[in-house]
PDB file of C-alpha atoms in Angstrom:
ATOM      1  CA  MET T   1      -0.039   0.113  -0.060  1.00 43.00           C
ATOM      2  CA  THR T   2       1.293   3.400  -1.012  1.00 53.00           C
ATOM      3  CA  GLU T   3       1.558   6.198   1.463  1.00 59.00           C
ATOM      4  CA  GLU T   4      -1.093   8.229  -0.361  1.00 58.00           C
ATOM      5  CA  GLN T   5      -3.449   5.103   0.160  1.00 48.00           C
ATOM      6  CA  GLU T   6      -2.513   4.976   3.655  1.00 53.00           C
ATOM      7  CA  ARG T   7      -2.974   8.744   4.373  1.00 62.00           C
ATOM      8  CA  VAL T   8      -5.790   9.637   6.846  1.00 64.00           C
ATOM      9  CA  ARG T   9      -8.719  11.259   4.899  1.00 67.00           C
ATOM     10  CA  PRO T  10      -9.814  14.833   6.312  1.00 72.00           C
ATOM     11  CA  SER T  11     -12.804  14.739   8.423  1.00 62.00           C
ATOM     12  CA  GLY T  12     -14.655  16.916  10.997  1.00 69.00           C
ATOM     13  CA  VAL T  13     -13.316  20.280  11.736  1.00 73.00           C
ATOM     14  CA  TRP T  14      -9.944  19.791  10.376  1.00 76.00           C
ATOM     15  CA  ALA T  15     -11.080  18.962   7.077  1.00 84.00           C
ATOM     16  CA  THR T  16     -11.806  22.507   6.770  1.00 88.00           C
ATOM     17  CA  ALA T  17      -7.956  23.179   6.698  1.00 93.00           C
ATOM     18  CA  VAL T  18      -7.930  21.387   3.343  1.00 93.00           C
ATOM     19  CA  GLY T  19     -10.453  23.654   2.062  1.00 92.00           C
ATOM     20  CA  VAL T  20      -8.417  26.637   3.246  1.00 95.00           C
ATOM     21  CA  ALA T  21      -5.462  25.261   1.539  1.00 96.00           C
ATOM     22  CA  ARG T  22      -7.511  25.184  -1.639  1.00 95.00           C
ATOM     23  CA  VAL T  23      -8.338  28.730  -1.247  1.00 96.00           C
ATOM     24  CA  ARG T  24      -4.676  29.592  -0.843  1.00 97.00           C
ATOM     25  CA  ALA T  25      -3.678  27.531  -3.776  1.00 97.00           C
ATOM     26  CA  LEU T  26      -6.051  29.711  -6.048  1.00 96.00           C
ATOM     27  CA  GLU T  27      -4.741  32.829  -4.554  1.00 98.00           C
ATOM     28  CA  SER T  28      -1.019  31.906  -5.233  1.00 98.00           C
ATOM     29  CA  GLY T  29      -1.975  31.398  -8.939  1.00 96.00           C
ATOM     30  CA  ARG T  30      -2.997  35.125  -9.268  1.00 97.00           C
ATOM     31  CA  ASP T  31      -0.602  37.497 -10.889  1.00 97.00           C
ATOM     32  CA  ASP T  32      -1.221  40.127  -8.059  1.00 97.00           C
ATOM     33  CA  ALA T  33      -1.356  37.404  -5.391  1.00 98.00           C
ATOM     34  CA  LEU T  34      -1.095  38.759  -1.744  1.00 98.00           C
ATOM     35  CA  PHE T  35       1.148  35.732  -0.904  1.00 98.00           C
ATOM     36  CA  ARG T  36       2.605  32.586  -2.672  1.00 98.00           C
ATOM     37  CA  ASP T  37       1.777  29.199  -0.857  1.00 98.00           C
ATOM     38  CA  PRO T  38       3.626  26.646  -3.060  1.00 97.00           C
ATOM     39  CA  LEU T  39       2.327  23.812  -0.839  1.00 98.00           C
ATOM     40  CA  ALA T  40      -1.275  24.724  -0.921  1.00 98.00           C
ATOM     41  CA  GLN T  41      -2.098  22.834  -3.964  1.00 97.00           C
ATOM     42  CA  ALA T  42      -0.452  19.602  -2.689  1.00 97.00           C
ATOM     43  CA  PHE T  43      -2.526  19.737   0.436  1.00 96.00           C
ATOM     44  CA  ALA T  44      -5.718  20.795  -1.268  1.00 95.00           C
ATOM     45  CA  ALA T  45      -4.896  17.639  -3.772  1.00 95.00           C
ATOM     46  CA  ALA T  46      -4.301  15.365  -0.998  1.00 94.00           C
ATOM     47  CA  GLY T  47      -7.554  15.951   0.503  1.00 93.00           C
ATOM     48  CA  GLY T  48      -9.479  15.557  -2.768  1.00 91.00           C
ATOM     49  CA  LEU T  49     -10.176  19.345  -3.395  1.00 89.00           C
ATOM     50  CA  TRP T  50      -7.766  19.778  -6.360  1.00 89.00           C
ATOM     51  CA  PRO T  51      -8.595  20.147  -9.259  1.00 82.00           C
ATOM     52  CA  SER T  52     -12.181  20.805  -8.483  1.00 71.00           C
ATOM     53  CA  SER T  53     -15.012  22.976  -9.634  1.00 67.00           C
ATOM     54  CA  PRO T  54     -17.258  24.775  -7.303  1.00 67.00           C
ATOM     55  CA  PRO T  55     -20.040  22.678  -5.808  1.00 68.00           C
ATOM     56  CA  PRO T  56     -23.525  23.180  -7.033  1.00 69.00           C
ATOM     57  CA  GLY T  57     -25.762  25.624  -5.438  1.00 68.00           C
ATOM     58  CA  ASP T  58     -27.908  28.666  -5.785  1.00 74.00           C
ATOM     59  CA  GLU T  59     -26.752  32.333  -6.198  1.00 79.00           C
ATOM     60  CA  ALA T  60     -26.798  33.114  -2.540  1.00 74.00           C
ATOM     61  CA  ALA T  61     -24.586  30.051  -1.637  1.00 75.00           C
ATOM     62  CA  ARG T  62     -22.305  30.861  -4.456  1.00 80.00           C
ATOM     63  CA  ARG T  63     -21.851  34.427  -2.789  1.00 80.00           C
ATOM     64  CA  ARG T  64     -21.411  33.146   0.645  1.00 78.00           C
ATOM     65  CA  ARG T  65     -18.535  30.779  -0.674  1.00 83.00           C
ATOM     66  CA  LEU T  66     -16.691  33.758  -2.345  1.00 88.00           C
ATOM     67  CA  ALA T  67     -17.246  35.673   0.751  1.00 86.00           C
ATOM     68  CA  VAL T  68     -15.734  33.159   2.924  1.00 86.00           C
ATOM     69  CA  SER T  69     -12.622  32.547   0.482  1.00 93.00           C
ATOM     70  CA  PHE T  70     -12.090  36.271   0.261  1.00 94.00           C
ATOM     71  CA  SER T  71     -12.038  36.514   4.102  1.00 92.00           C
ATOM     72  CA  ILE T  72      -9.326  33.608   4.016  1.00 95.00           C
ATOM     73  CA  VAL T  73      -7.037  35.490   1.420  1.00 97.00           C
ATOM     74  CA  ILE T  74      -7.224  38.979   3.559  1.00 96.00           C
ATOM     75  CA  ARG T  75      -6.722  37.186   6.855  1.00 96.00           C
ATOM     76  CA  THR T  76      -3.759  35.375   5.760  1.00 97.00           C
ATOM     77  CA  LYS T  77      -2.026  38.354   4.435  1.00 98.00           C
ATOM     78  CA  PHE T  78      -2.778  39.952   7.750  1.00 97.00           C
ATOM     79  CA  LEU T  79      -1.305  37.334   9.680  1.00 97.00           C
ATOM     80  CA  ASP T  80       1.787  37.246   7.614  1.00 98.00           C
ATOM     81  CA  ASP T  81       2.451  40.877   8.085  1.00 97.00           C
ATOM     82  CA  LEU T  82       1.991  40.311  11.836  1.00 97.00           C
ATOM     83  CA  LEU T  83       4.616  37.752  11.915  1.00 98.00           C
ATOM     84  CA  LEU T  84       6.981  39.703  10.160  1.00 97.00           C
ATOM     85  CA  ARG T  85       6.859  42.548  12.445  1.00 97.00           C
ATOM     86  CA  ALA T  86       7.144  40.334  15.378  1.00 97.00           C
ATOM     87  CA  SER T  87      10.258  38.794  13.816  1.00 98.00           C
ATOM     88  CA  ALA T  88      11.647  42.281  12.966  1.00 97.00           C
ATOM     89  CA  SER T  89      11.062  43.184  16.734  1.00 96.00           C
ATOM     90  CA  GLY T  90      13.244  40.304  17.859  1.00 97.00           C
ATOM     91  CA  VAL T  91      10.495  37.494  18.463  1.00 98.00           C
ATOM     92  CA  ARG T  92      11.965  33.974  17.833  1.00 98.00           C
ATOM     93  CA  GLN T  93       9.319  31.894  19.137  1.00 98.00           C
ATOM     94  CA  VAL T  94       6.173  31.340  16.978  1.00 98.00           C
ATOM     95  CA  VAL T  95       3.184  29.149  18.019  1.00 98.00           C
ATOM     96  CA  LEU T  96       0.352  28.250  15.531  1.00 98.00           C
ATOM     97  CA  LEU T  97      -2.673  27.135  17.412  1.00 98.00           C
ATOM     98  CA  GLY T  98      -4.953  24.477  15.345  1.00 96.00           C
ATOM     99  CA  ALA T  99      -2.308  24.673  12.580  1.00 97.00           C
ATOM    100  CA  GLY T 100      -4.034  22.506  10.033  1.00 95.00           C
ATOM    101  CA  MET T 101      -2.357  22.993   6.662  1.00 97.00           C
ATOM    102  CA  ASP T 102      -0.306  26.227   7.322  1.00 98.00           C
ATOM    103  CA  SER T 103       2.700  26.310   5.644  1.00 98.00           C
ATOM    104  CA  ARG T 104       4.372  29.381   7.018  1.00 98.00           C
ATOM    105  CA  ALA T 105       7.387  27.416   8.425  1.00 98.00           C
ATOM    106  CA  PHE T 106       8.051  26.620   4.633  1.00 98.00           C
ATOM    107  CA  ARG T 107       6.926  29.553   2.805  1.00 98.00           C
ATOM    108  CA  MET T 108       8.081  32.520   5.085  1.00 98.00           C
ATOM    109  CA  ASP T 109      11.736  33.960   5.438  1.00 97.00           C
ATOM    110  CA  TRP T 110      12.414  33.373   9.256  1.00 98.00           C
ATOM    111  CA  PRO T 111      15.451  34.805  11.074  1.00 98.00           C
ATOM    112  CA  GLU T 112      18.094  32.560  12.288  1.00 97.00           C
ATOM    113  CA  GLY T 113      17.132  31.181  15.588  1.00 98.00           C
ATOM    114  CA  THR T 114      13.431  31.152  14.920  1.00 98.00           C
ATOM    115  CA  ARG T 115      11.268  28.136  16.456  1.00 98.00           C
ATOM    116  CA  LEU T 116       8.117  27.548  15.064  1.00 98.00           C
ATOM    117  CA  PHE T 117       5.581  25.239  16.980  1.00 98.00           C
ATOM    118  CA  GLU T 118       2.558  23.865  15.136  1.00 98.00           C
ATOM    119  CA  VAL T 119      -0.093  22.636  17.612  1.00 98.00           C
ATOM    120  CA  ASP T 120      -2.881  20.435  16.179  1.00 97.00           C
ATOM    121  CA  THR T 121      -4.460  16.970  16.902  1.00 95.00           C
ATOM    122  CA  ALA T 122      -2.606  13.881  15.565  1.00 95.00           C
ATOM    123  CA  ALA T 123      -4.778  13.293  12.522  1.00 94.00           C
ATOM    124  CA  PRO T 124      -4.137  16.365  10.611  1.00 95.00           C
ATOM    125  CA  LEU T 125      -0.497  16.607  11.509  1.00 96.00           C
ATOM    126  CA  GLU T 126      -0.051  13.091  10.086  1.00 95.00           C
ATOM    127  CA  PHE T 127      -1.783  13.925   7.061  1.00 95.00           C
ATOM    128  CA  LYS T 128       0.293  17.001   6.690  1.00 97.00           C
ATOM    129  CA  ALA T 129       3.454  15.358   7.343  1.00 97.00           C
ATOM    130  CA  SER T 130       2.601  12.621   4.596  1.00 96.00           C
ATOM    131  CA  VAL T 131       2.197  15.514   2.118  1.00 97.00           C
ATOM    132  CA  LEU T 132       5.383  17.282   3.009  1.00 98.00           C
ATOM    133  CA  ARG T 133       7.414  13.999   2.734  1.00 97.00           C
ATOM    134  CA  GLN T 134       5.766  13.538  -0.877  1.00 96.00           C
ATOM    135  CA  GLU T 135       6.635  17.275  -1.792  1.00 98.00           C
ATOM    136  CA  ARG T 136      10.169  16.910  -0.003  1.00 98.00           C
ATOM    137  CA  ALA T 137       9.524  20.224   1.766  1.00 98.00           C
ATOM    138  CA  ILE T 138      12.169  21.952   3.826  1.00 98.00           C
ATOM    139  CA  PRO T 139      11.326  24.247   6.459  1.00 98.00           C
ATOM    140  CA  ARG T 140      13.020  27.627   6.598  1.00 98.00           C
ATOM    141  CA  CYS T 141      13.148  27.567  10.509  1.00 98.00           C
ATOM    142  CA  GLU T 142      13.116  25.081  13.195  1.00 98.00           C
ATOM    143  CA  ARG T 143       9.766  23.507  12.869  1.00 98.00           C
ATOM    144  CA  ILE T 144       8.094  21.476  16.005  1.00 98.00           C
ATOM    145  CA  THR T 145       4.846  19.796  15.780  1.00 98.00           C
ATOM    146  CA  VAL T 146       2.894  19.158  18.990  1.00 98.00           C
ATOM    147  CA  ALA T 147       0.110  16.699  18.684  1.00 98.00           C
ATOM    148  CA  VAL T 148      -2.538  17.470  21.326  1.00 97.00           C
ATOM    149  CA  ASP T 149      -6.191  18.647  21.455  1.00 94.00           C
ATOM    150  CA  LEU T 150      -6.584  22.265  22.304  1.00 93.00           C
ATOM    151  CA  ARG T 151      -9.306  21.034  24.778  1.00 89.00           C
ATOM    152  CA  GLU T 152      -6.748  19.177  26.629  1.00 94.00           C
ATOM    153  CA  ASP T 153      -3.730  20.427  28.588  1.00 96.00           C
ATOM    154  CA  TRP T 154      -1.761  21.767  25.657  1.00 97.00           C
ATOM    155  CA  PRO T 155       0.367  24.156  27.388  1.00 97.00           C
ATOM    156  CA  ALA T 156       1.889  21.190  29.152  1.00 98.00           C
ATOM    157  CA  ALA T 157       2.631  19.560  25.680  1.00 98.00           C
ATOM    158  CA  LEU T 158       3.960  22.827  24.333  1.00 98.00           C
ATOM    159  CA  ALA T 159       6.317  23.171  27.195  1.00 98.00           C
ATOM    160  CA  ALA T 160       7.372  19.452  26.816  1.00 98.00           C
ATOM    161  CA  ALA T 161       8.264  20.169  23.290  1.00 98.00           C
ATOM    162  CA  GLY T 162      10.526  23.052  24.308  1.00 98.00           C
ATOM    163  CA  HIS T 163       8.440  26.414  24.278  1.00 98.00           C
ATOM    164  CA  ASP T 164       9.853  28.728  26.775  1.00 98.00           C
ATOM    165  CA  PRO T 165       7.136  31.000  28.275  1.00 97.00           C
ATOM    166  CA  THR T 166       9.816  33.502  29.711  1.00 97.00           C
ATOM    167  CA  VAL T 167      10.773  34.936  26.225  1.00 97.00           C
ATOM    168  CA  PRO T 168       8.483  36.548  23.884  1.00 98.00           C
ATOM    169  CA  THR T 169       6.101  34.414  21.702  1.00 98.00           C
ATOM    170  CA  ALA T 170       4.131  35.228  18.571  1.00 98.00           C
ATOM    171  CA  TRP T 171       0.793  33.444  18.857  1.00 98.00           C
ATOM    172  CA  ILE T 172      -1.593  32.742  15.767  1.00 98.00           C
ATOM    173  CA  ALA T 173      -5.122  31.495  16.079  1.00 95.00           C
ATOM    174  CA  GLU T 174      -6.373  31.576  12.647  1.00 95.00           C
ATOM    175  CA  GLY T 175      -9.867  30.403  11.983  1.00 90.00           C
ATOM    176  CA  LEU T 176      -9.936  28.629  15.104  1.00 90.00           C
ATOM    177  CA  LEU T 177     -12.019  30.369  17.678  1.00 88.00           C
ATOM    178  CA  ILE T 178     -15.172  30.347  15.832  1.00 84.00           C
ATOM    179  CA  TYR T 179     -15.230  26.690  16.160  1.00 84.00           C
ATOM    180  CA  LEU T 180     -15.163  26.611  19.944  1.00 87.00           C
ATOM    181  CA  PRO T 181     -17.852  27.420  22.600  1.00 87.00           C
ATOM    182  CA  ALA T 182     -17.489  30.560  24.357  1.00 87.00           C
ATOM    183  CA  ASP T 183     -15.932  28.943  27.637  1.00 90.00           C
ATOM    184  CA  ALA T 184     -13.558  27.212  25.565  1.00 91.00           C
ATOM    185  CA  VAL T 185     -12.445  30.299  23.808  1.00 90.00           C
ATOM    186  CA  GLU T 186     -12.061  32.203  27.114  1.00 92.00           C
ATOM    187  CA  LEU T 187      -9.725  29.352  28.650  1.00 94.00           C
ATOM    188  CA  LEU T 188      -7.748  29.235  25.432  1.00 94.00           C
ATOM    189  CA  LEU T 189      -6.958  32.941  25.850  1.00 94.00           C
ATOM    190  CA  ALA T 190      -6.418  32.696  29.320  1.00 96.00           C
ATOM    191  CA  ARG T 191      -3.918  29.981  28.706  1.00 97.00           C
ATOM    192  CA  ILE T 192      -2.108  31.870  26.106  1.00 97.00           C
ATOM    193  CA  SER T 193      -1.950  34.728  28.405  1.00 97.00           C
ATOM    194  CA  THR T 194      -0.165  32.839  31.197  1.00 97.00           C
ATOM    195  CA  GLN T 195       2.455  31.440  28.615  1.00 97.00           C
ATOM    196  CA  SER T 196       3.128  34.915  27.066  1.00 98.00           C
ATOM    197  CA  ALA T 197       6.307  36.950  28.446  1.00 97.00           C
ATOM    198  CA  ALA T 198       6.104  40.523  27.954  1.00 96.00           C
ATOM    199  CA  GLY T 199       6.654  41.736  24.487  1.00 96.00           C
ATOM    200  CA  SER T 200       4.763  38.874  22.894  1.00 98.00           C
ATOM    201  CA  ARG T 201       2.529  39.132  20.068  1.00 97.00           C
ATOM    202  CA  MET T 202      -0.828  37.484  19.239  1.00 97.00           C
ATOM    203  CA  ALA T 203      -3.287  37.516  16.282  1.00 96.00           C
ATOM    204  CA  LEU T 204      -6.731  36.000  16.250  1.00 93.00           C
ATOM    205  CA  THR T 205      -9.459  35.935  13.727  1.00 91.00           C
ATOM    206  CA  LEU T 206     -12.970  36.166  15.263  1.00 84.00           C
ATOM    207  CA  GLY T 207     -16.244  35.579  13.721  1.00 76.00           C
ATOM    208  CA  SER T 208     -17.919  39.035  13.181  1.00 70.00           C
ATOM    209  CA  ARG T 209     -21.343  39.390  14.961  1.00 65.00           C
ATOM    210  CA  GLY T 210     -24.166  37.959  13.056  1.00 66.00           C
ATOM    211  CA  VAL T 211     -21.935  35.873  11.086  1.00 70.00           C
ATOM    212  CA  ILE T 212     -23.476  32.562  12.397  1.00 69.00           C
ATOM    213  CA  GLU T 213     -26.814  33.706  11.609  1.00 65.00           C
ATOM    214  CA  ARG T 214     -25.926  34.836   7.995  1.00 69.00           C
ATOM    215  CA  PHE T 215     -23.983  31.855   7.029  1.00 68.00           C
ATOM    216  CA  GLY T 216     -24.697  29.099   9.221  1.00 64.00           C
ATOM    217  CA  ALA T 217     -28.409  29.024   9.285  1.00 63.00           C
ATOM    218  CA  ASP T 218     -28.825  26.952   6.420  1.00 67.00           C
ATOM    219  CA  ALA T 219     -25.413  25.479   6.007  1.00 69.00           C
ATOM    220  CA  ALA T 220     -25.065  22.132   4.673  1.00 72.00           C
ATOM    221  CA  PRO T 221     -24.435  19.420   7.366  1.00 70.00           C
ATOM    222  CA  GLY T 222     -20.581  18.881   7.485  1.00 69.00           C
ATOM    223  CA  SER T 223     -19.608  22.128   5.792  1.00 71.00           C
ATOM    224  CA  ALA T 224     -17.423  24.652   7.797  1.00 70.00           C
ATOM    225  CA  ALA T 225     -20.262  26.985   8.663  1.00 66.00           C
ATOM    226  CA  SER T 226     -22.282  24.335   9.905  1.00 72.00           C
ATOM    227  CA  MET T 227     -19.806  23.682  12.897  1.00 74.00           C
ATOM    228  CA  TRP T 228     -19.305  27.436  13.801  1.00 72.00           C
ATOM    229  CA  MET T 229     -20.151  28.155  17.419  1.00 69.00           C
ATOM    230  CA  SER T 230     -18.873  31.524  18.672  1.00 74.00           C
ATOM    231  CA  GLU T 231     -18.705  35.075  17.341  1.00 71.00           C
ATOM    232  CA  MET T 232     -16.476  37.926  18.852  1.00 74.00           C
ATOM    233  CA  PRO T 233     -17.496  39.589  22.123  1.00 78.00           C
ATOM    234  CA  ASP T 234     -19.130  42.801  21.720  1.00 79.00           C
ATOM    235  CA  ASP T 235     -15.956  44.721  23.130  1.00 87.00           C
ATOM    236  CA  PRO T 236     -13.097  42.557  21.781  1.00 89.00           C
ATOM    237  CA  LEU T 237     -10.381  45.240  22.828  1.00 91.00           C
ATOM    238  CA  GLY T 238     -11.783  45.329  26.069  1.00 92.00           C
ATOM    239  CA  TRP T 239     -11.887  41.756  26.515  1.00 91.00           C
ATOM    240  CA  LEU T 240      -8.245  41.275  25.421  1.00 93.00           C
ATOM    241  CA  ALA T 241      -7.241  44.156  28.009  1.00 95.00           C
ATOM    242  CA  GLY T 242      -8.777  42.024  30.648  1.00 94.00           C
ATOM    243  CA  HIS T 243      -6.279  39.429  29.747  1.00 94.00           C
ATOM    244  CA  GLY T 244      -3.342  41.818  29.837  1.00 96.00           C
ATOM    245  CA  TRP T 245      -3.105  42.528  25.876  1.00 97.00           C
ATOM    246  CA  GLU T 246      -3.064  45.986  24.259  1.00 96.00           C
ATOM    247  CA  ALA T 247      -5.041  44.992  21.070  1.00 96.00           C
ATOM    248  CA  ASP T 248      -5.951  46.734  17.558  1.00 95.00           C
ATOM    249  CA  SER T 249      -9.036  45.659  15.711  1.00 92.00           C
ATOM    250  CA  HIS T 250      -9.389  45.730  12.097  1.00 93.00           C
ATOM    251  CA  THR T 251     -12.377  45.064   9.770  1.00 91.00           C
ATOM    252  CA  LEU T 252     -11.954  42.852   6.581  1.00 91.00           C
ATOM    253  CA  ARG T 253     -13.122  45.708   4.409  1.00 92.00           C
ATOM    254  CA  GLU T 254     -10.462  48.082   5.897  1.00 94.00           C
ATOM    255  CA  ARG T 255      -7.589  45.433   5.325  1.00 95.00           C
ATOM    256  CA  ALA T 256      -8.906  44.595   2.027  1.00 96.00           C
ATOM    257  CA  ALA T 257      -8.605  48.167   0.938  1.00 96.00           C
ATOM    258  CA  ALA T 258      -5.287  48.388   2.326  1.00 97.00           C
ATOM    259  CA  TYR T 259      -4.142  45.385   0.287  1.00 97.00           C
ATOM    260  CA  GLY T 260      -5.514  46.648  -3.029  1.00 97.00           C
ATOM    261  CA  ARG T 261      -8.626  44.380  -2.866  1.00 97.00           C
ATOM    262  CA  PRO T 262     -11.338  46.877  -1.926  1.00 95.00           C
ATOM    263  CA  ILE T 263     -14.775  45.575  -1.506  1.00 92.00           C
ATOM    264  CA  SER T 264     -16.964  47.215  -3.906  1.00 87.00           C
ATOM    265  CA  THR T 265     -20.153  46.843  -2.485  1.00 84.00           C
ATOM    266  CA  PRO T 266     -21.308  48.835   0.585  1.00 81.00           C
ATOM    267  CA  PRO T 267     -21.783  47.498   3.857  1.00 74.00           C
ATOM    268  CA  GLN T 268     -25.343  45.906   4.394  1.00 64.00           C
ATOM    269  CA  ARG T 269     -25.279  46.992   8.195  1.00 63.00           C
ATOM    270  CA  GLU T 270     -23.195  48.815  10.651  1.00 61.00           C
ATOM    271  CA  GLU T 271     -19.550  47.784  10.468  1.00 60.00           C
ATOM    272  CA  ARG T 272     -18.692  46.823  14.171  1.00 61.00           C
ATOM    273  CA  PRO T 273     -15.123  46.270  15.758  1.00 60.00           C
ATOM    274  CA  GLY T 274     -13.515  43.745  13.188  1.00 70.00           C
ATOM    275  CA  GLY T 275     -12.686  40.466  13.306  1.00 86.00           C
ATOM    276  CA  LEU T 276      -8.875  40.726  12.795  1.00 92.00           C
ATOM    277  CA  ILE T 277      -7.139  41.253  15.747  1.00 91.00           C
ATOM    278  CA  SER T 278      -3.575  42.056  16.559  1.00 94.00           C
ATOM    279  CA  ALA T 279      -2.248  42.381  20.154  1.00 94.00           C
ATOM    280  CA  ALA T 280       0.732  43.035  22.378  1.00 95.00           C
ATOM    281  CA  ARG T 281       1.530  41.542  25.839  1.00 92.00           C
ATOM    282  CA  ARG T 282       1.983  44.453  28.250  1.00 78.00           C
TER     283      ARG T 282
END
């Protein structure tokens, strides 16, 4: 049996990471791409999503898919930029929570001495490892995988893998919190905060208020939107300040315009504090 035949098939929440890889592969093929992810197509193909045509559906469903894909592209660029700034400030520890098919260890230029921890459950990490072997991918920093469920004692597993909480860390929780209930989101942030020295950086993507109602109400069973559980708090900056973080909030529309991808349609509702958060540990 070949490694491809033995490969664990995507399922449940982590299967959405393969869908994200497909979006990144499509973006990477553009002449004006906001980023290049040379491994994204391999991840999408291994998960059965490449090549593929859009699934059937009505016009409203098509628009929702396009909106989600657009948000993935913008948030990827936003988080890339935060990591570049963190590196420039001297941060040499990076933790990707719910890493999925993230390939930043392989596609970004990292300063010497950078250690990047990818935290996820065993199944996606094993799937990812098989694709990386197939592609003969070589990381550009010290890459350390940590197989643990984020509902368990992941700080202990991270410490055992070599994370040092006494020096600054750049934390990324991309497309993660929306899949967790509110109490789990609160616990995750509390745990991040206790592991963060002064000067640490953090970036979160949060589901905007009303997104579950707009996208999840009639979502197909098993789709990403059908598994969404939580939205951002009414005051995300105050929420983070309570945990010791000084944060900035950005809307998708704002960042898209800054990246040369302005949203042409006017907002259908009042835009509240945005779902793209960057923060620094006080």
